[in-house]
Coordinates of C-alpha atoms and ligand atoms in Angstrom, one line a residue:
M1 CA 0.7 -14.5 66.4
R2 CA -2.9 -15.6 67.0
V3 CA -3.7 -19.1 66.0
V4 CA -6.9 -19.4 64.1
K5 CA -8.6 -22.8 64.6
K6 CA -9.4 -24.9 61.6
P7 CA -13.3 -24.8 61.9
L8 CA -13.1 -21.1 62.1
I9 CA -10.9 -20.9 58.9
L10 CA -13.5 -23.1 57.1
L11 CA -16.3 -20.9 58.3
M12 CA -14.5 -17.8 57.1
M13 CA -13.9 -19.4 53.7
V14 CA -17.6 -20.4 53.3
S15 CA -18.7 -16.9 54.1
I16 CA -16.3 -15.4 51.6
C17 CA -17.2 -17.8 48.8
T18 CA -21.0 -17.4 48.5
S19 CA -22.3 -18.8 45.2
L20 CA -22.4 -15.6 43.1
S21 CA -19.6 -13.6 44.7
A22 CA -16.0 -13.1 43.7
C23 CA -14.9 -16.6 44.6
A24 CA -12.1 -18.0 42.5
V25 CA -12.5 -21.7 42.8
N26 CA -10.3 -23.2 40.2
T27 CA -12.3 -26.2 39.4
K28 CA -15.2 -27.1 37.1
K29 CA -16.6 -29.7 39.5
Y30 CA -18.6 -28.4 42.5
T31 CA -18.4 -30.5 45.6
S32 CA -22.0 -31.8 45.3
G33 CA -21.1 -33.1 41.8
I34 CA -22.9 -30.5 39.7
K35 CA -20.9 -28.7 37.1
E36 CA -19.9 -25.2 37.6
I37 CA -20.2 -22.4 35.0
K38 CA -17.8 -19.6 35.6
V39 CA -18.4 -16.2 34.1
G40 CA -15.8 -13.4 34.6
M41 CA -17.0 -9.9 34.1
T42 CA -15.0 -6.6 34.0
L43 CA -16.8 -3.3 34.2
Y44 CA -15.4 0.0 32.9
K45 CA -16.7 1.7 36.0
Q46 CA -18.9 0.0 38.6
E47 CA -20.4 3.3 39.9
D48 CA -22.1 3.9 36.5
V49 CA -25.8 3.6 37.4
F50 CA -27.0 2.0 34.2
V51 CA -24.1 -0.5 33.9
S52 CA -24.7 -1.6 37.5
S53 CA -28.4 -2.1 36.7
I54 CA -27.2 -4.6 34.0
T55 CA -25.1 -6.5 36.5
K56 CA -27.8 -6.5 39.1
N57 CA -30.2 -8.1 36.6
L58 CA -27.6 -10.6 35.5
E59 CA -27.0 -11.8 39.0
E60 CA -30.7 -12.3 39.5
I61 CA -31.1 -14.2 36.3
A62 CA -28.1 -16.4 37.2
K63 CA -29.4 -17.1 40.6
E64 CA -32.8 -18.1 39.2
K65 CA -31.1 -20.4 36.7
E66 CA -28.9 -21.9 39.3
S67 CA -31.9 -22.7 41.4
E68 CA -33.0 -25.2 38.7
G69 CA -30.2 -27.3 40.3
K70 CA -28.4 -28.2 37.0
Y71 CA -25.3 -26.0 37.3
K72 CA -23.6 -24.0 39.9
I73 CA -23.2 -20.5 38.3
T74 CA -20.5 -18.2 39.5
I75 CA -20.5 -14.6 38.2
N76 CA -17.4 -12.7 39.3
I77 CA -17.8 -9.0 38.7
L78 CA -14.7 -6.8 38.8
D79 CA -14.4 -3.0 38.6
A80 CA -11.7 -1.6 36.2
K81 CA -12.3 1.9 37.7
G82 CA -11.9 3.5 34.3
N83 CA -8.4 2.1 33.9
L84 CA -7.3 0.1 30.9
N85 CA -4.4 -1.7 32.7
N86 CA -6.8 -2.8 35.5
Q87 CA -9.1 -4.2 32.9
N88 CA -6.3 -6.1 31.0
N89 CA -5.1 -7.6 34.4
Q90 CA -8.6 -8.6 35.3
V91 CA -8.9 -10.5 31.9
D92 CA -5.6 -12.2 32.6
K93 CA -6.9 -13.3 36.0
F94 CA -10.1 -14.8 34.5
I95 CA -8.0 -16.7 31.9
A96 CA -5.5 -17.9 34.6
Q97 CA -8.4 -19.1 36.7
D98 CA -10.0 -21.0 33.8
Y99 CA -13.2 -19.0 33.6
D100 CA -15.5 -20.3 30.9
I101 CA -16.7 -17.0 29.5
I102 CA -15.3 -13.4 29.8
C103 CA -17.7 -10.5 29.7
V104 CA -16.1 -7.1 29.0
N105 CA -17.6 -3.6 29.4
L106 CA -14.6 -1.9 27.7
V107 CA -12.9 1.0 29.4
D108 CA -11.8 2.1 25.9
R109 CA -14.0 0.8 23.1
T110 CA -11.3 1.5 20.5
A111 CA -8.7 -0.7 22.3
A112 CA -10.3 -4.1 22.4
S113 CA -7.5 -5.9 20.5
V114 CA -5.3 -6.7 23.5
I115 CA -8.1 -8.4 25.2
I116 CA -9.2 -10.2 22.1
D117 CA -5.7 -11.5 21.4
K118 CA -5.4 -12.9 25.0
A119 CA -8.8 -14.6 24.8
K120 CA -8.1 -16.1 21.5
V121 CA -4.9 -17.7 22.6
A122 CA -6.6 -19.1 25.6
N123 CA -9.7 -20.0 23.6
K124 CA -12.1 -18.2 26.0
P125 CA -15.1 -16.6 24.2
V126 CA -15.7 -12.9 25.0
I127 CA -19.1 -11.2 25.3
F128 CA -18.6 -7.4 25.0
F129 CA -21.5 -5.3 26.2
N130 CA -22.7 -1.7 26.4
R131 CA -19.5 -0.3 25.0
E132 CA -19.2 -1.6 21.5
P133 CA -15.8 -2.5 20.0
V134 CA -15.1 -1.2 16.5
E135 CA -16.2 -3.6 13.7
E136 CA -12.7 -4.4 12.7
D137 CA -12.0 -5.8 16.2
M138 CA -15.2 -7.8 16.2
E139 CA -14.0 -9.5 13.0
R140 CA -10.8 -10.7 14.6
W141 CA -12.3 -14.0 15.9
N142 CA -15.5 -16.0 15.6
R143 CA -16.0 -16.3 19.3
L144 CA -16.6 -12.6 20.0
Y145 CA -20.1 -11.3 20.8
Y146 CA -21.6 -7.9 21.5
V147 CA -24.8 -7.0 23.5
G148 CA -26.0 -3.4 23.5
A149 CA -28.8 -1.2 22.5
Q150 CA -30.0 0.6 19.4
A151 CA -28.4 4.1 19.8
D152 CA -30.1 5.5 16.7
L153 CA -33.5 4.4 17.8
S154 CA -33.1 5.8 21.3
G155 CA -32.1 9.2 19.9
K156 CA -35.0 9.2 17.6
M157 CA -37.4 8.3 20.4
Q158 CA -36.0 11.1 22.5
A159 CA -36.7 13.5 19.7
D160 CA -40.3 12.1 19.3
I161 CA -41.0 13.0 22.9
I162 CA -40.3 16.6 22.2
I163 CA -42.0 16.6 18.8
N164 CA -45.2 15.2 20.4
A165 CA -45.1 17.8 23.2
Y166 CA -44.6 20.5 20.6
K167 CA -47.5 19.3 18.4
K168 CA -49.7 19.0 21.5
D169 CA -49.1 22.5 22.8
K170 CA -46.5 24.6 21.0
R171 CA -46.3 27.2 23.7
K172 CA -45.3 24.7 26.3
V173 CA -42.1 24.0 24.4
D174 CA -41.4 27.2 22.4
K175 CA -42.1 29.4 25.4
N176 CA -40.9 32.7 23.9
G177 CA -42.9 32.0 20.7
D178 CA -40.1 32.8 18.3
G179 CA -40.8 29.6 16.2
K180 CA -37.6 27.9 17.3
I181 CA -36.7 25.5 20.2
Q182 CA -33.7 26.9 22.1
Y183 CA -31.9 23.9 23.6
V184 CA -28.9 22.7 25.5
M185 CA -27.4 19.2 25.0
L186 CA -25.7 17.1 27.7
E187 CA -23.6 14.6 26.0
G188 CA -22.1 11.3 27.3
E189 CA -18.4 10.4 27.0
Q190 CA -16.6 11.5 23.9
G191 CA -16.1 8.5 21.5
H192 CA -18.9 6.4 23.0
Q193 CA -21.2 5.1 20.3
D194 CA -24.3 5.8 22.4
A195 CA -23.3 9.5 22.9
S196 CA -22.5 10.5 19.3
I197 CA -25.3 8.5 17.7
R198 CA -28.0 9.5 20.2
T199 CA -27.1 13.2 19.7
E200 CA -27.1 12.9 15.9
Y201 CA -30.4 11.1 15.6
C202 CA -32.2 13.3 18.2
I203 CA -31.3 16.5 16.4
K204 CA -31.8 15.1 12.9
T205 CA -35.3 13.7 13.7
I206 CA -36.5 17.0 15.0
A207 CA -35.2 18.9 11.9
E208 CA -36.9 16.3 9.7
N209 CA -40.2 17.1 11.3
G210 CA -39.8 20.7 10.3
I211 CA -39.2 22.1 13.7
E212 CA -36.4 24.6 13.9
L213 CA -33.8 24.3 16.6
E214 CA -31.4 26.7 18.1
K215 CA -28.5 25.3 20.0
L216 CA -27.5 27.5 23.0
A217 CA -24.8 25.1 24.3
D218 CA -23.6 21.5 24.3
D219 CA -21.0 19.8 26.3
T220 CA -20.0 16.4 27.6
A221 CA -20.8 15.5 31.2
N222 CA -19.4 11.9 30.8
W223 CA -22.7 10.2 31.7
E224 CA -22.4 11.7 35.2
G225 CA -25.1 13.5 37.2
A226 CA -22.7 15.7 39.2
Q227 CA -20.9 16.9 36.1
A228 CA -24.2 17.7 34.5
T229 CA -25.3 19.7 37.5
T230 CA -22.2 21.9 37.1
K231 CA -22.7 22.4 33.4
M232 CA -26.4 23.1 33.7
T233 CA -25.8 25.6 36.5
N234 CA -23.5 27.6 34.3
W235 CA -25.9 27.4 31.4
I236 CA -28.8 28.7 33.6
K237 CA -26.5 31.5 34.6
N238 CA -25.7 32.3 31.0
F239 CA -29.0 31.8 29.3
G240 CA -31.7 32.0 32.1
D241 CA -35.1 31.1 31.0
K242 CA -34.1 31.2 27.3
I243 CA -33.4 27.4 27.6
E244 CA -36.6 25.7 26.4
V245 CA -35.4 22.1 26.2
V246 CA -32.6 20.1 27.9
F247 CA -31.6 17.0 25.8
S248 CA -29.5 14.6 27.7
N249 CA -27.8 11.5 26.3
N250 CA -28.7 9.6 29.5
D251 CA -30.9 9.9 32.6
A252 CA -28.1 10.3 35.2
M253 CA -27.2 13.6 33.5
A254 CA -30.8 14.6 32.9
L255 CA -31.4 14.2 36.7
G256 CA -28.2 16.3 37.2
A257 CA -29.8 19.1 35.2
V258 CA -33.0 18.8 37.2
Q259 CA -30.9 19.1 40.3
A260 CA -29.3 22.3 39.0
L261 CA -32.8 23.8 38.4
D262 CA -33.8 22.8 41.9
N263 CA -30.7 24.1 43.5
L264 CA -31.4 27.5 42.0
N265 CA -35.0 27.4 43.1
I266 CA -36.3 27.7 39.6
T267 CA -40.0 26.9 39.9
E268 CA -41.5 28.7 36.9
N269 CA -40.8 28.5 33.3
R270 CA -38.6 25.4 33.7
P271 CA -37.2 23.9 30.5
L272 CA -38.4 20.4 29.4
V273 CA -35.8 17.9 30.4
V274 CA -35.6 14.6 28.5
G275 CA -33.2 11.6 29.1
I276 CA -32.5 8.1 28.1
D277 CA -32.1 4.8 30.2
G278 CA -35.3 4.6 32.2
L279 CA -33.5 4.6 35.6
P280 CA -36.0 4.3 38.5
D281 CA -35.2 7.9 39.6
A282 CA -35.9 9.2 36.1
L283 CA -39.2 7.3 36.0
S284 CA -40.2 9.0 39.3
A285 CA -39.1 12.4 37.8
V286 CA -41.4 11.7 34.8
K287 CA -44.2 10.9 37.2
N288 CA -43.7 14.1 39.2
G289 CA -43.2 16.2 36.1
S290 CA -39.6 17.3 36.6
M291 CA -38.7 15.4 33.5
V292 CA -40.9 15.4 30.4
G293 CA -39.8 11.9 29.4
T294 CA -37.2 9.2 29.0
V295 CA -36.4 6.3 26.7
I296 CA -36.1 2.8 28.2
N297 CA -32.7 1.3 27.7
D298 CA -33.6 -2.3 28.5
S299 CA -31.0 -3.4 31.1
K300 CA -33.0 -6.6 31.8
A301 CA -33.1 -7.6 28.2
Q302 CA -29.4 -6.9 27.9
A303 CA -28.6 -8.9 31.0
S304 CA -30.6 -11.8 29.8
S305 CA -29.0 -11.7 26.3
I306 CA -25.5 -11.7 28.0
F307 CA -26.6 -14.6 30.2
N308 CA -28.1 -16.6 27.3
I309 CA -25.0 -16.4 25.2
A310 CA -22.8 -17.3 28.2
Y311 CA -25.0 -20.2 29.2
E312 CA -25.2 -21.6 25.7
L313 CA -21.4 -21.3 25.2
A314 CA -20.7 -22.9 28.5
T315 CA -23.1 -25.8 28.2
N316 CA -23.3 -26.5 24.4
G317 CA -20.1 -24.8 23.1
N318 CA -22.0 -22.9 20.5
V319 CA -24.8 -20.3 20.2
N320 CA -26.8 -21.9 17.4
S321 CA -30.0 -21.9 19.4
I322 CA -30.0 -18.2 19.8
K323 CA -32.0 -16.9 16.9
V324 CA -31.7 -13.2 17.6
L325 CA -28.0 -13.0 16.9
E326 CA -27.3 -10.6 14.1
K327 CA -24.3 -11.6 11.9
R328 CA -23.9 -14.5 14.5
K329 CA -22.5 -12.1 17.0
Y330 CA -24.6 -9.0 17.8
I331 CA -27.7 -8.5 20.0
R332 CA -29.2 -5.1 20.1
T333 CA -32.1 -4.6 22.4
S334 CA -35.0 -2.3 21.6
H335 CA -36.3 0.8 23.4
A336 CA -39.6 2.3 24.6
R337 CA -40.7 5.9 25.0
V338 CA -41.9 7.0 28.4
T339 CA -43.9 10.2 29.1
N340 CA -46.6 11.2 31.5
D341 CA -49.1 9.5 29.2
N342 CA -47.8 5.9 29.9
I343 CA -45.6 6.3 33.0
D344 CA -47.8 4.2 35.2
L345 CA -47.2 1.2 33.0
F346 CA -43.5 1.4 33.6
L347 CA -43.7 2.3 37.3
E348 CA -45.6 -1.0 37.8
N349 CA -42.7 -2.9 36.3
K350 CA -40.0 -1.0 38.1
Ligands
GAL1 C1 -25.0 4.0 27.9 C2 -26.0 4.4 29.0 C3 -25.3 5.4 29.9 C4 -24.0 4.8 30.4 C5 -23.1 4.3 29.3 C6 -21.9 3.6 29.8 O1 -25.7 3.0 27.1 O2 -27.1 5.0 28.5 O3 -26.1 5.8 31.0 O4 -24.3 3.8 31.3 O5 -23.9 3.4 28.5 O6 -21.2 3.0 28.9
CA2 CA1 -38.3 29.5 21.3

């Protein structure tokens, strides 16, 4: 067996335990004497582009706060890979290692009670985010929080993008001039609050504006671009240029639909594609015209809301200073519409 010398072991440990990485130091005192705040985060699926943009922002915010020199801030982000057992085990680990706050992006939003019960016994506050537990679960304890977006508003804004395009130039939307908009709808995961509510409000808002819709097809593509490309390819084969609008519950799927159109070399008479999230690639697509618009889902504001709650809880033990908390537990960030008219404003802030 090779003998590893002590200094080398030390060096290896230092390189593994960088300040914001997955380092499980079971102590509240950092060697230099400043206190450590430990935040454990479990994600339903790290490869989800929007969710990973929240974590990226969170790490940046934490780093900046840490540079003030008051606290060492450790954010340990684990991937549950879509598996509920993994997620429960990750929460157990955070509790066993005495993390101050546990942030949970639920694998299954209807199954939060196991996590809540564990956290309550250990007295570790939980910040759920992006995947909202049912209200009944949120009532189980007064140290539960939720940070997310306003699904109804994003659906409404998505509708507004199409309504405005229609009002500006009917023939660019209703291409066959039959007085109706023929559309397909790419939906997010079944049972996700952002999927069902966005779809409902999008369709409802267009109808309320007196514009007739005709649904050609709808299906879930589970928030994923590749699945959306497959669905859209079939729809193009079935409906051809009858499709006038592609509504998508998120940008990853909208970009998947654009990919399907590109793969089939459709250059003329393309449907208008509209998404939600404001991913950098979607903003570029709005700029180059392959998407007609998107709705910003503010991952920065969501990350900073999560951070503020975690920081207040870890340093003051309460969240009394956070004024935007609804019912003392909810923060829902706002949205913004993006189309070719205002895209440059958003590209600047990318
Ligand atoms: C939504 C977002 C989707 C996906 C989903 C995951 O809010 O718009 O792109 O990230 O959350 O829960
Ligand atoms: Ca039509």
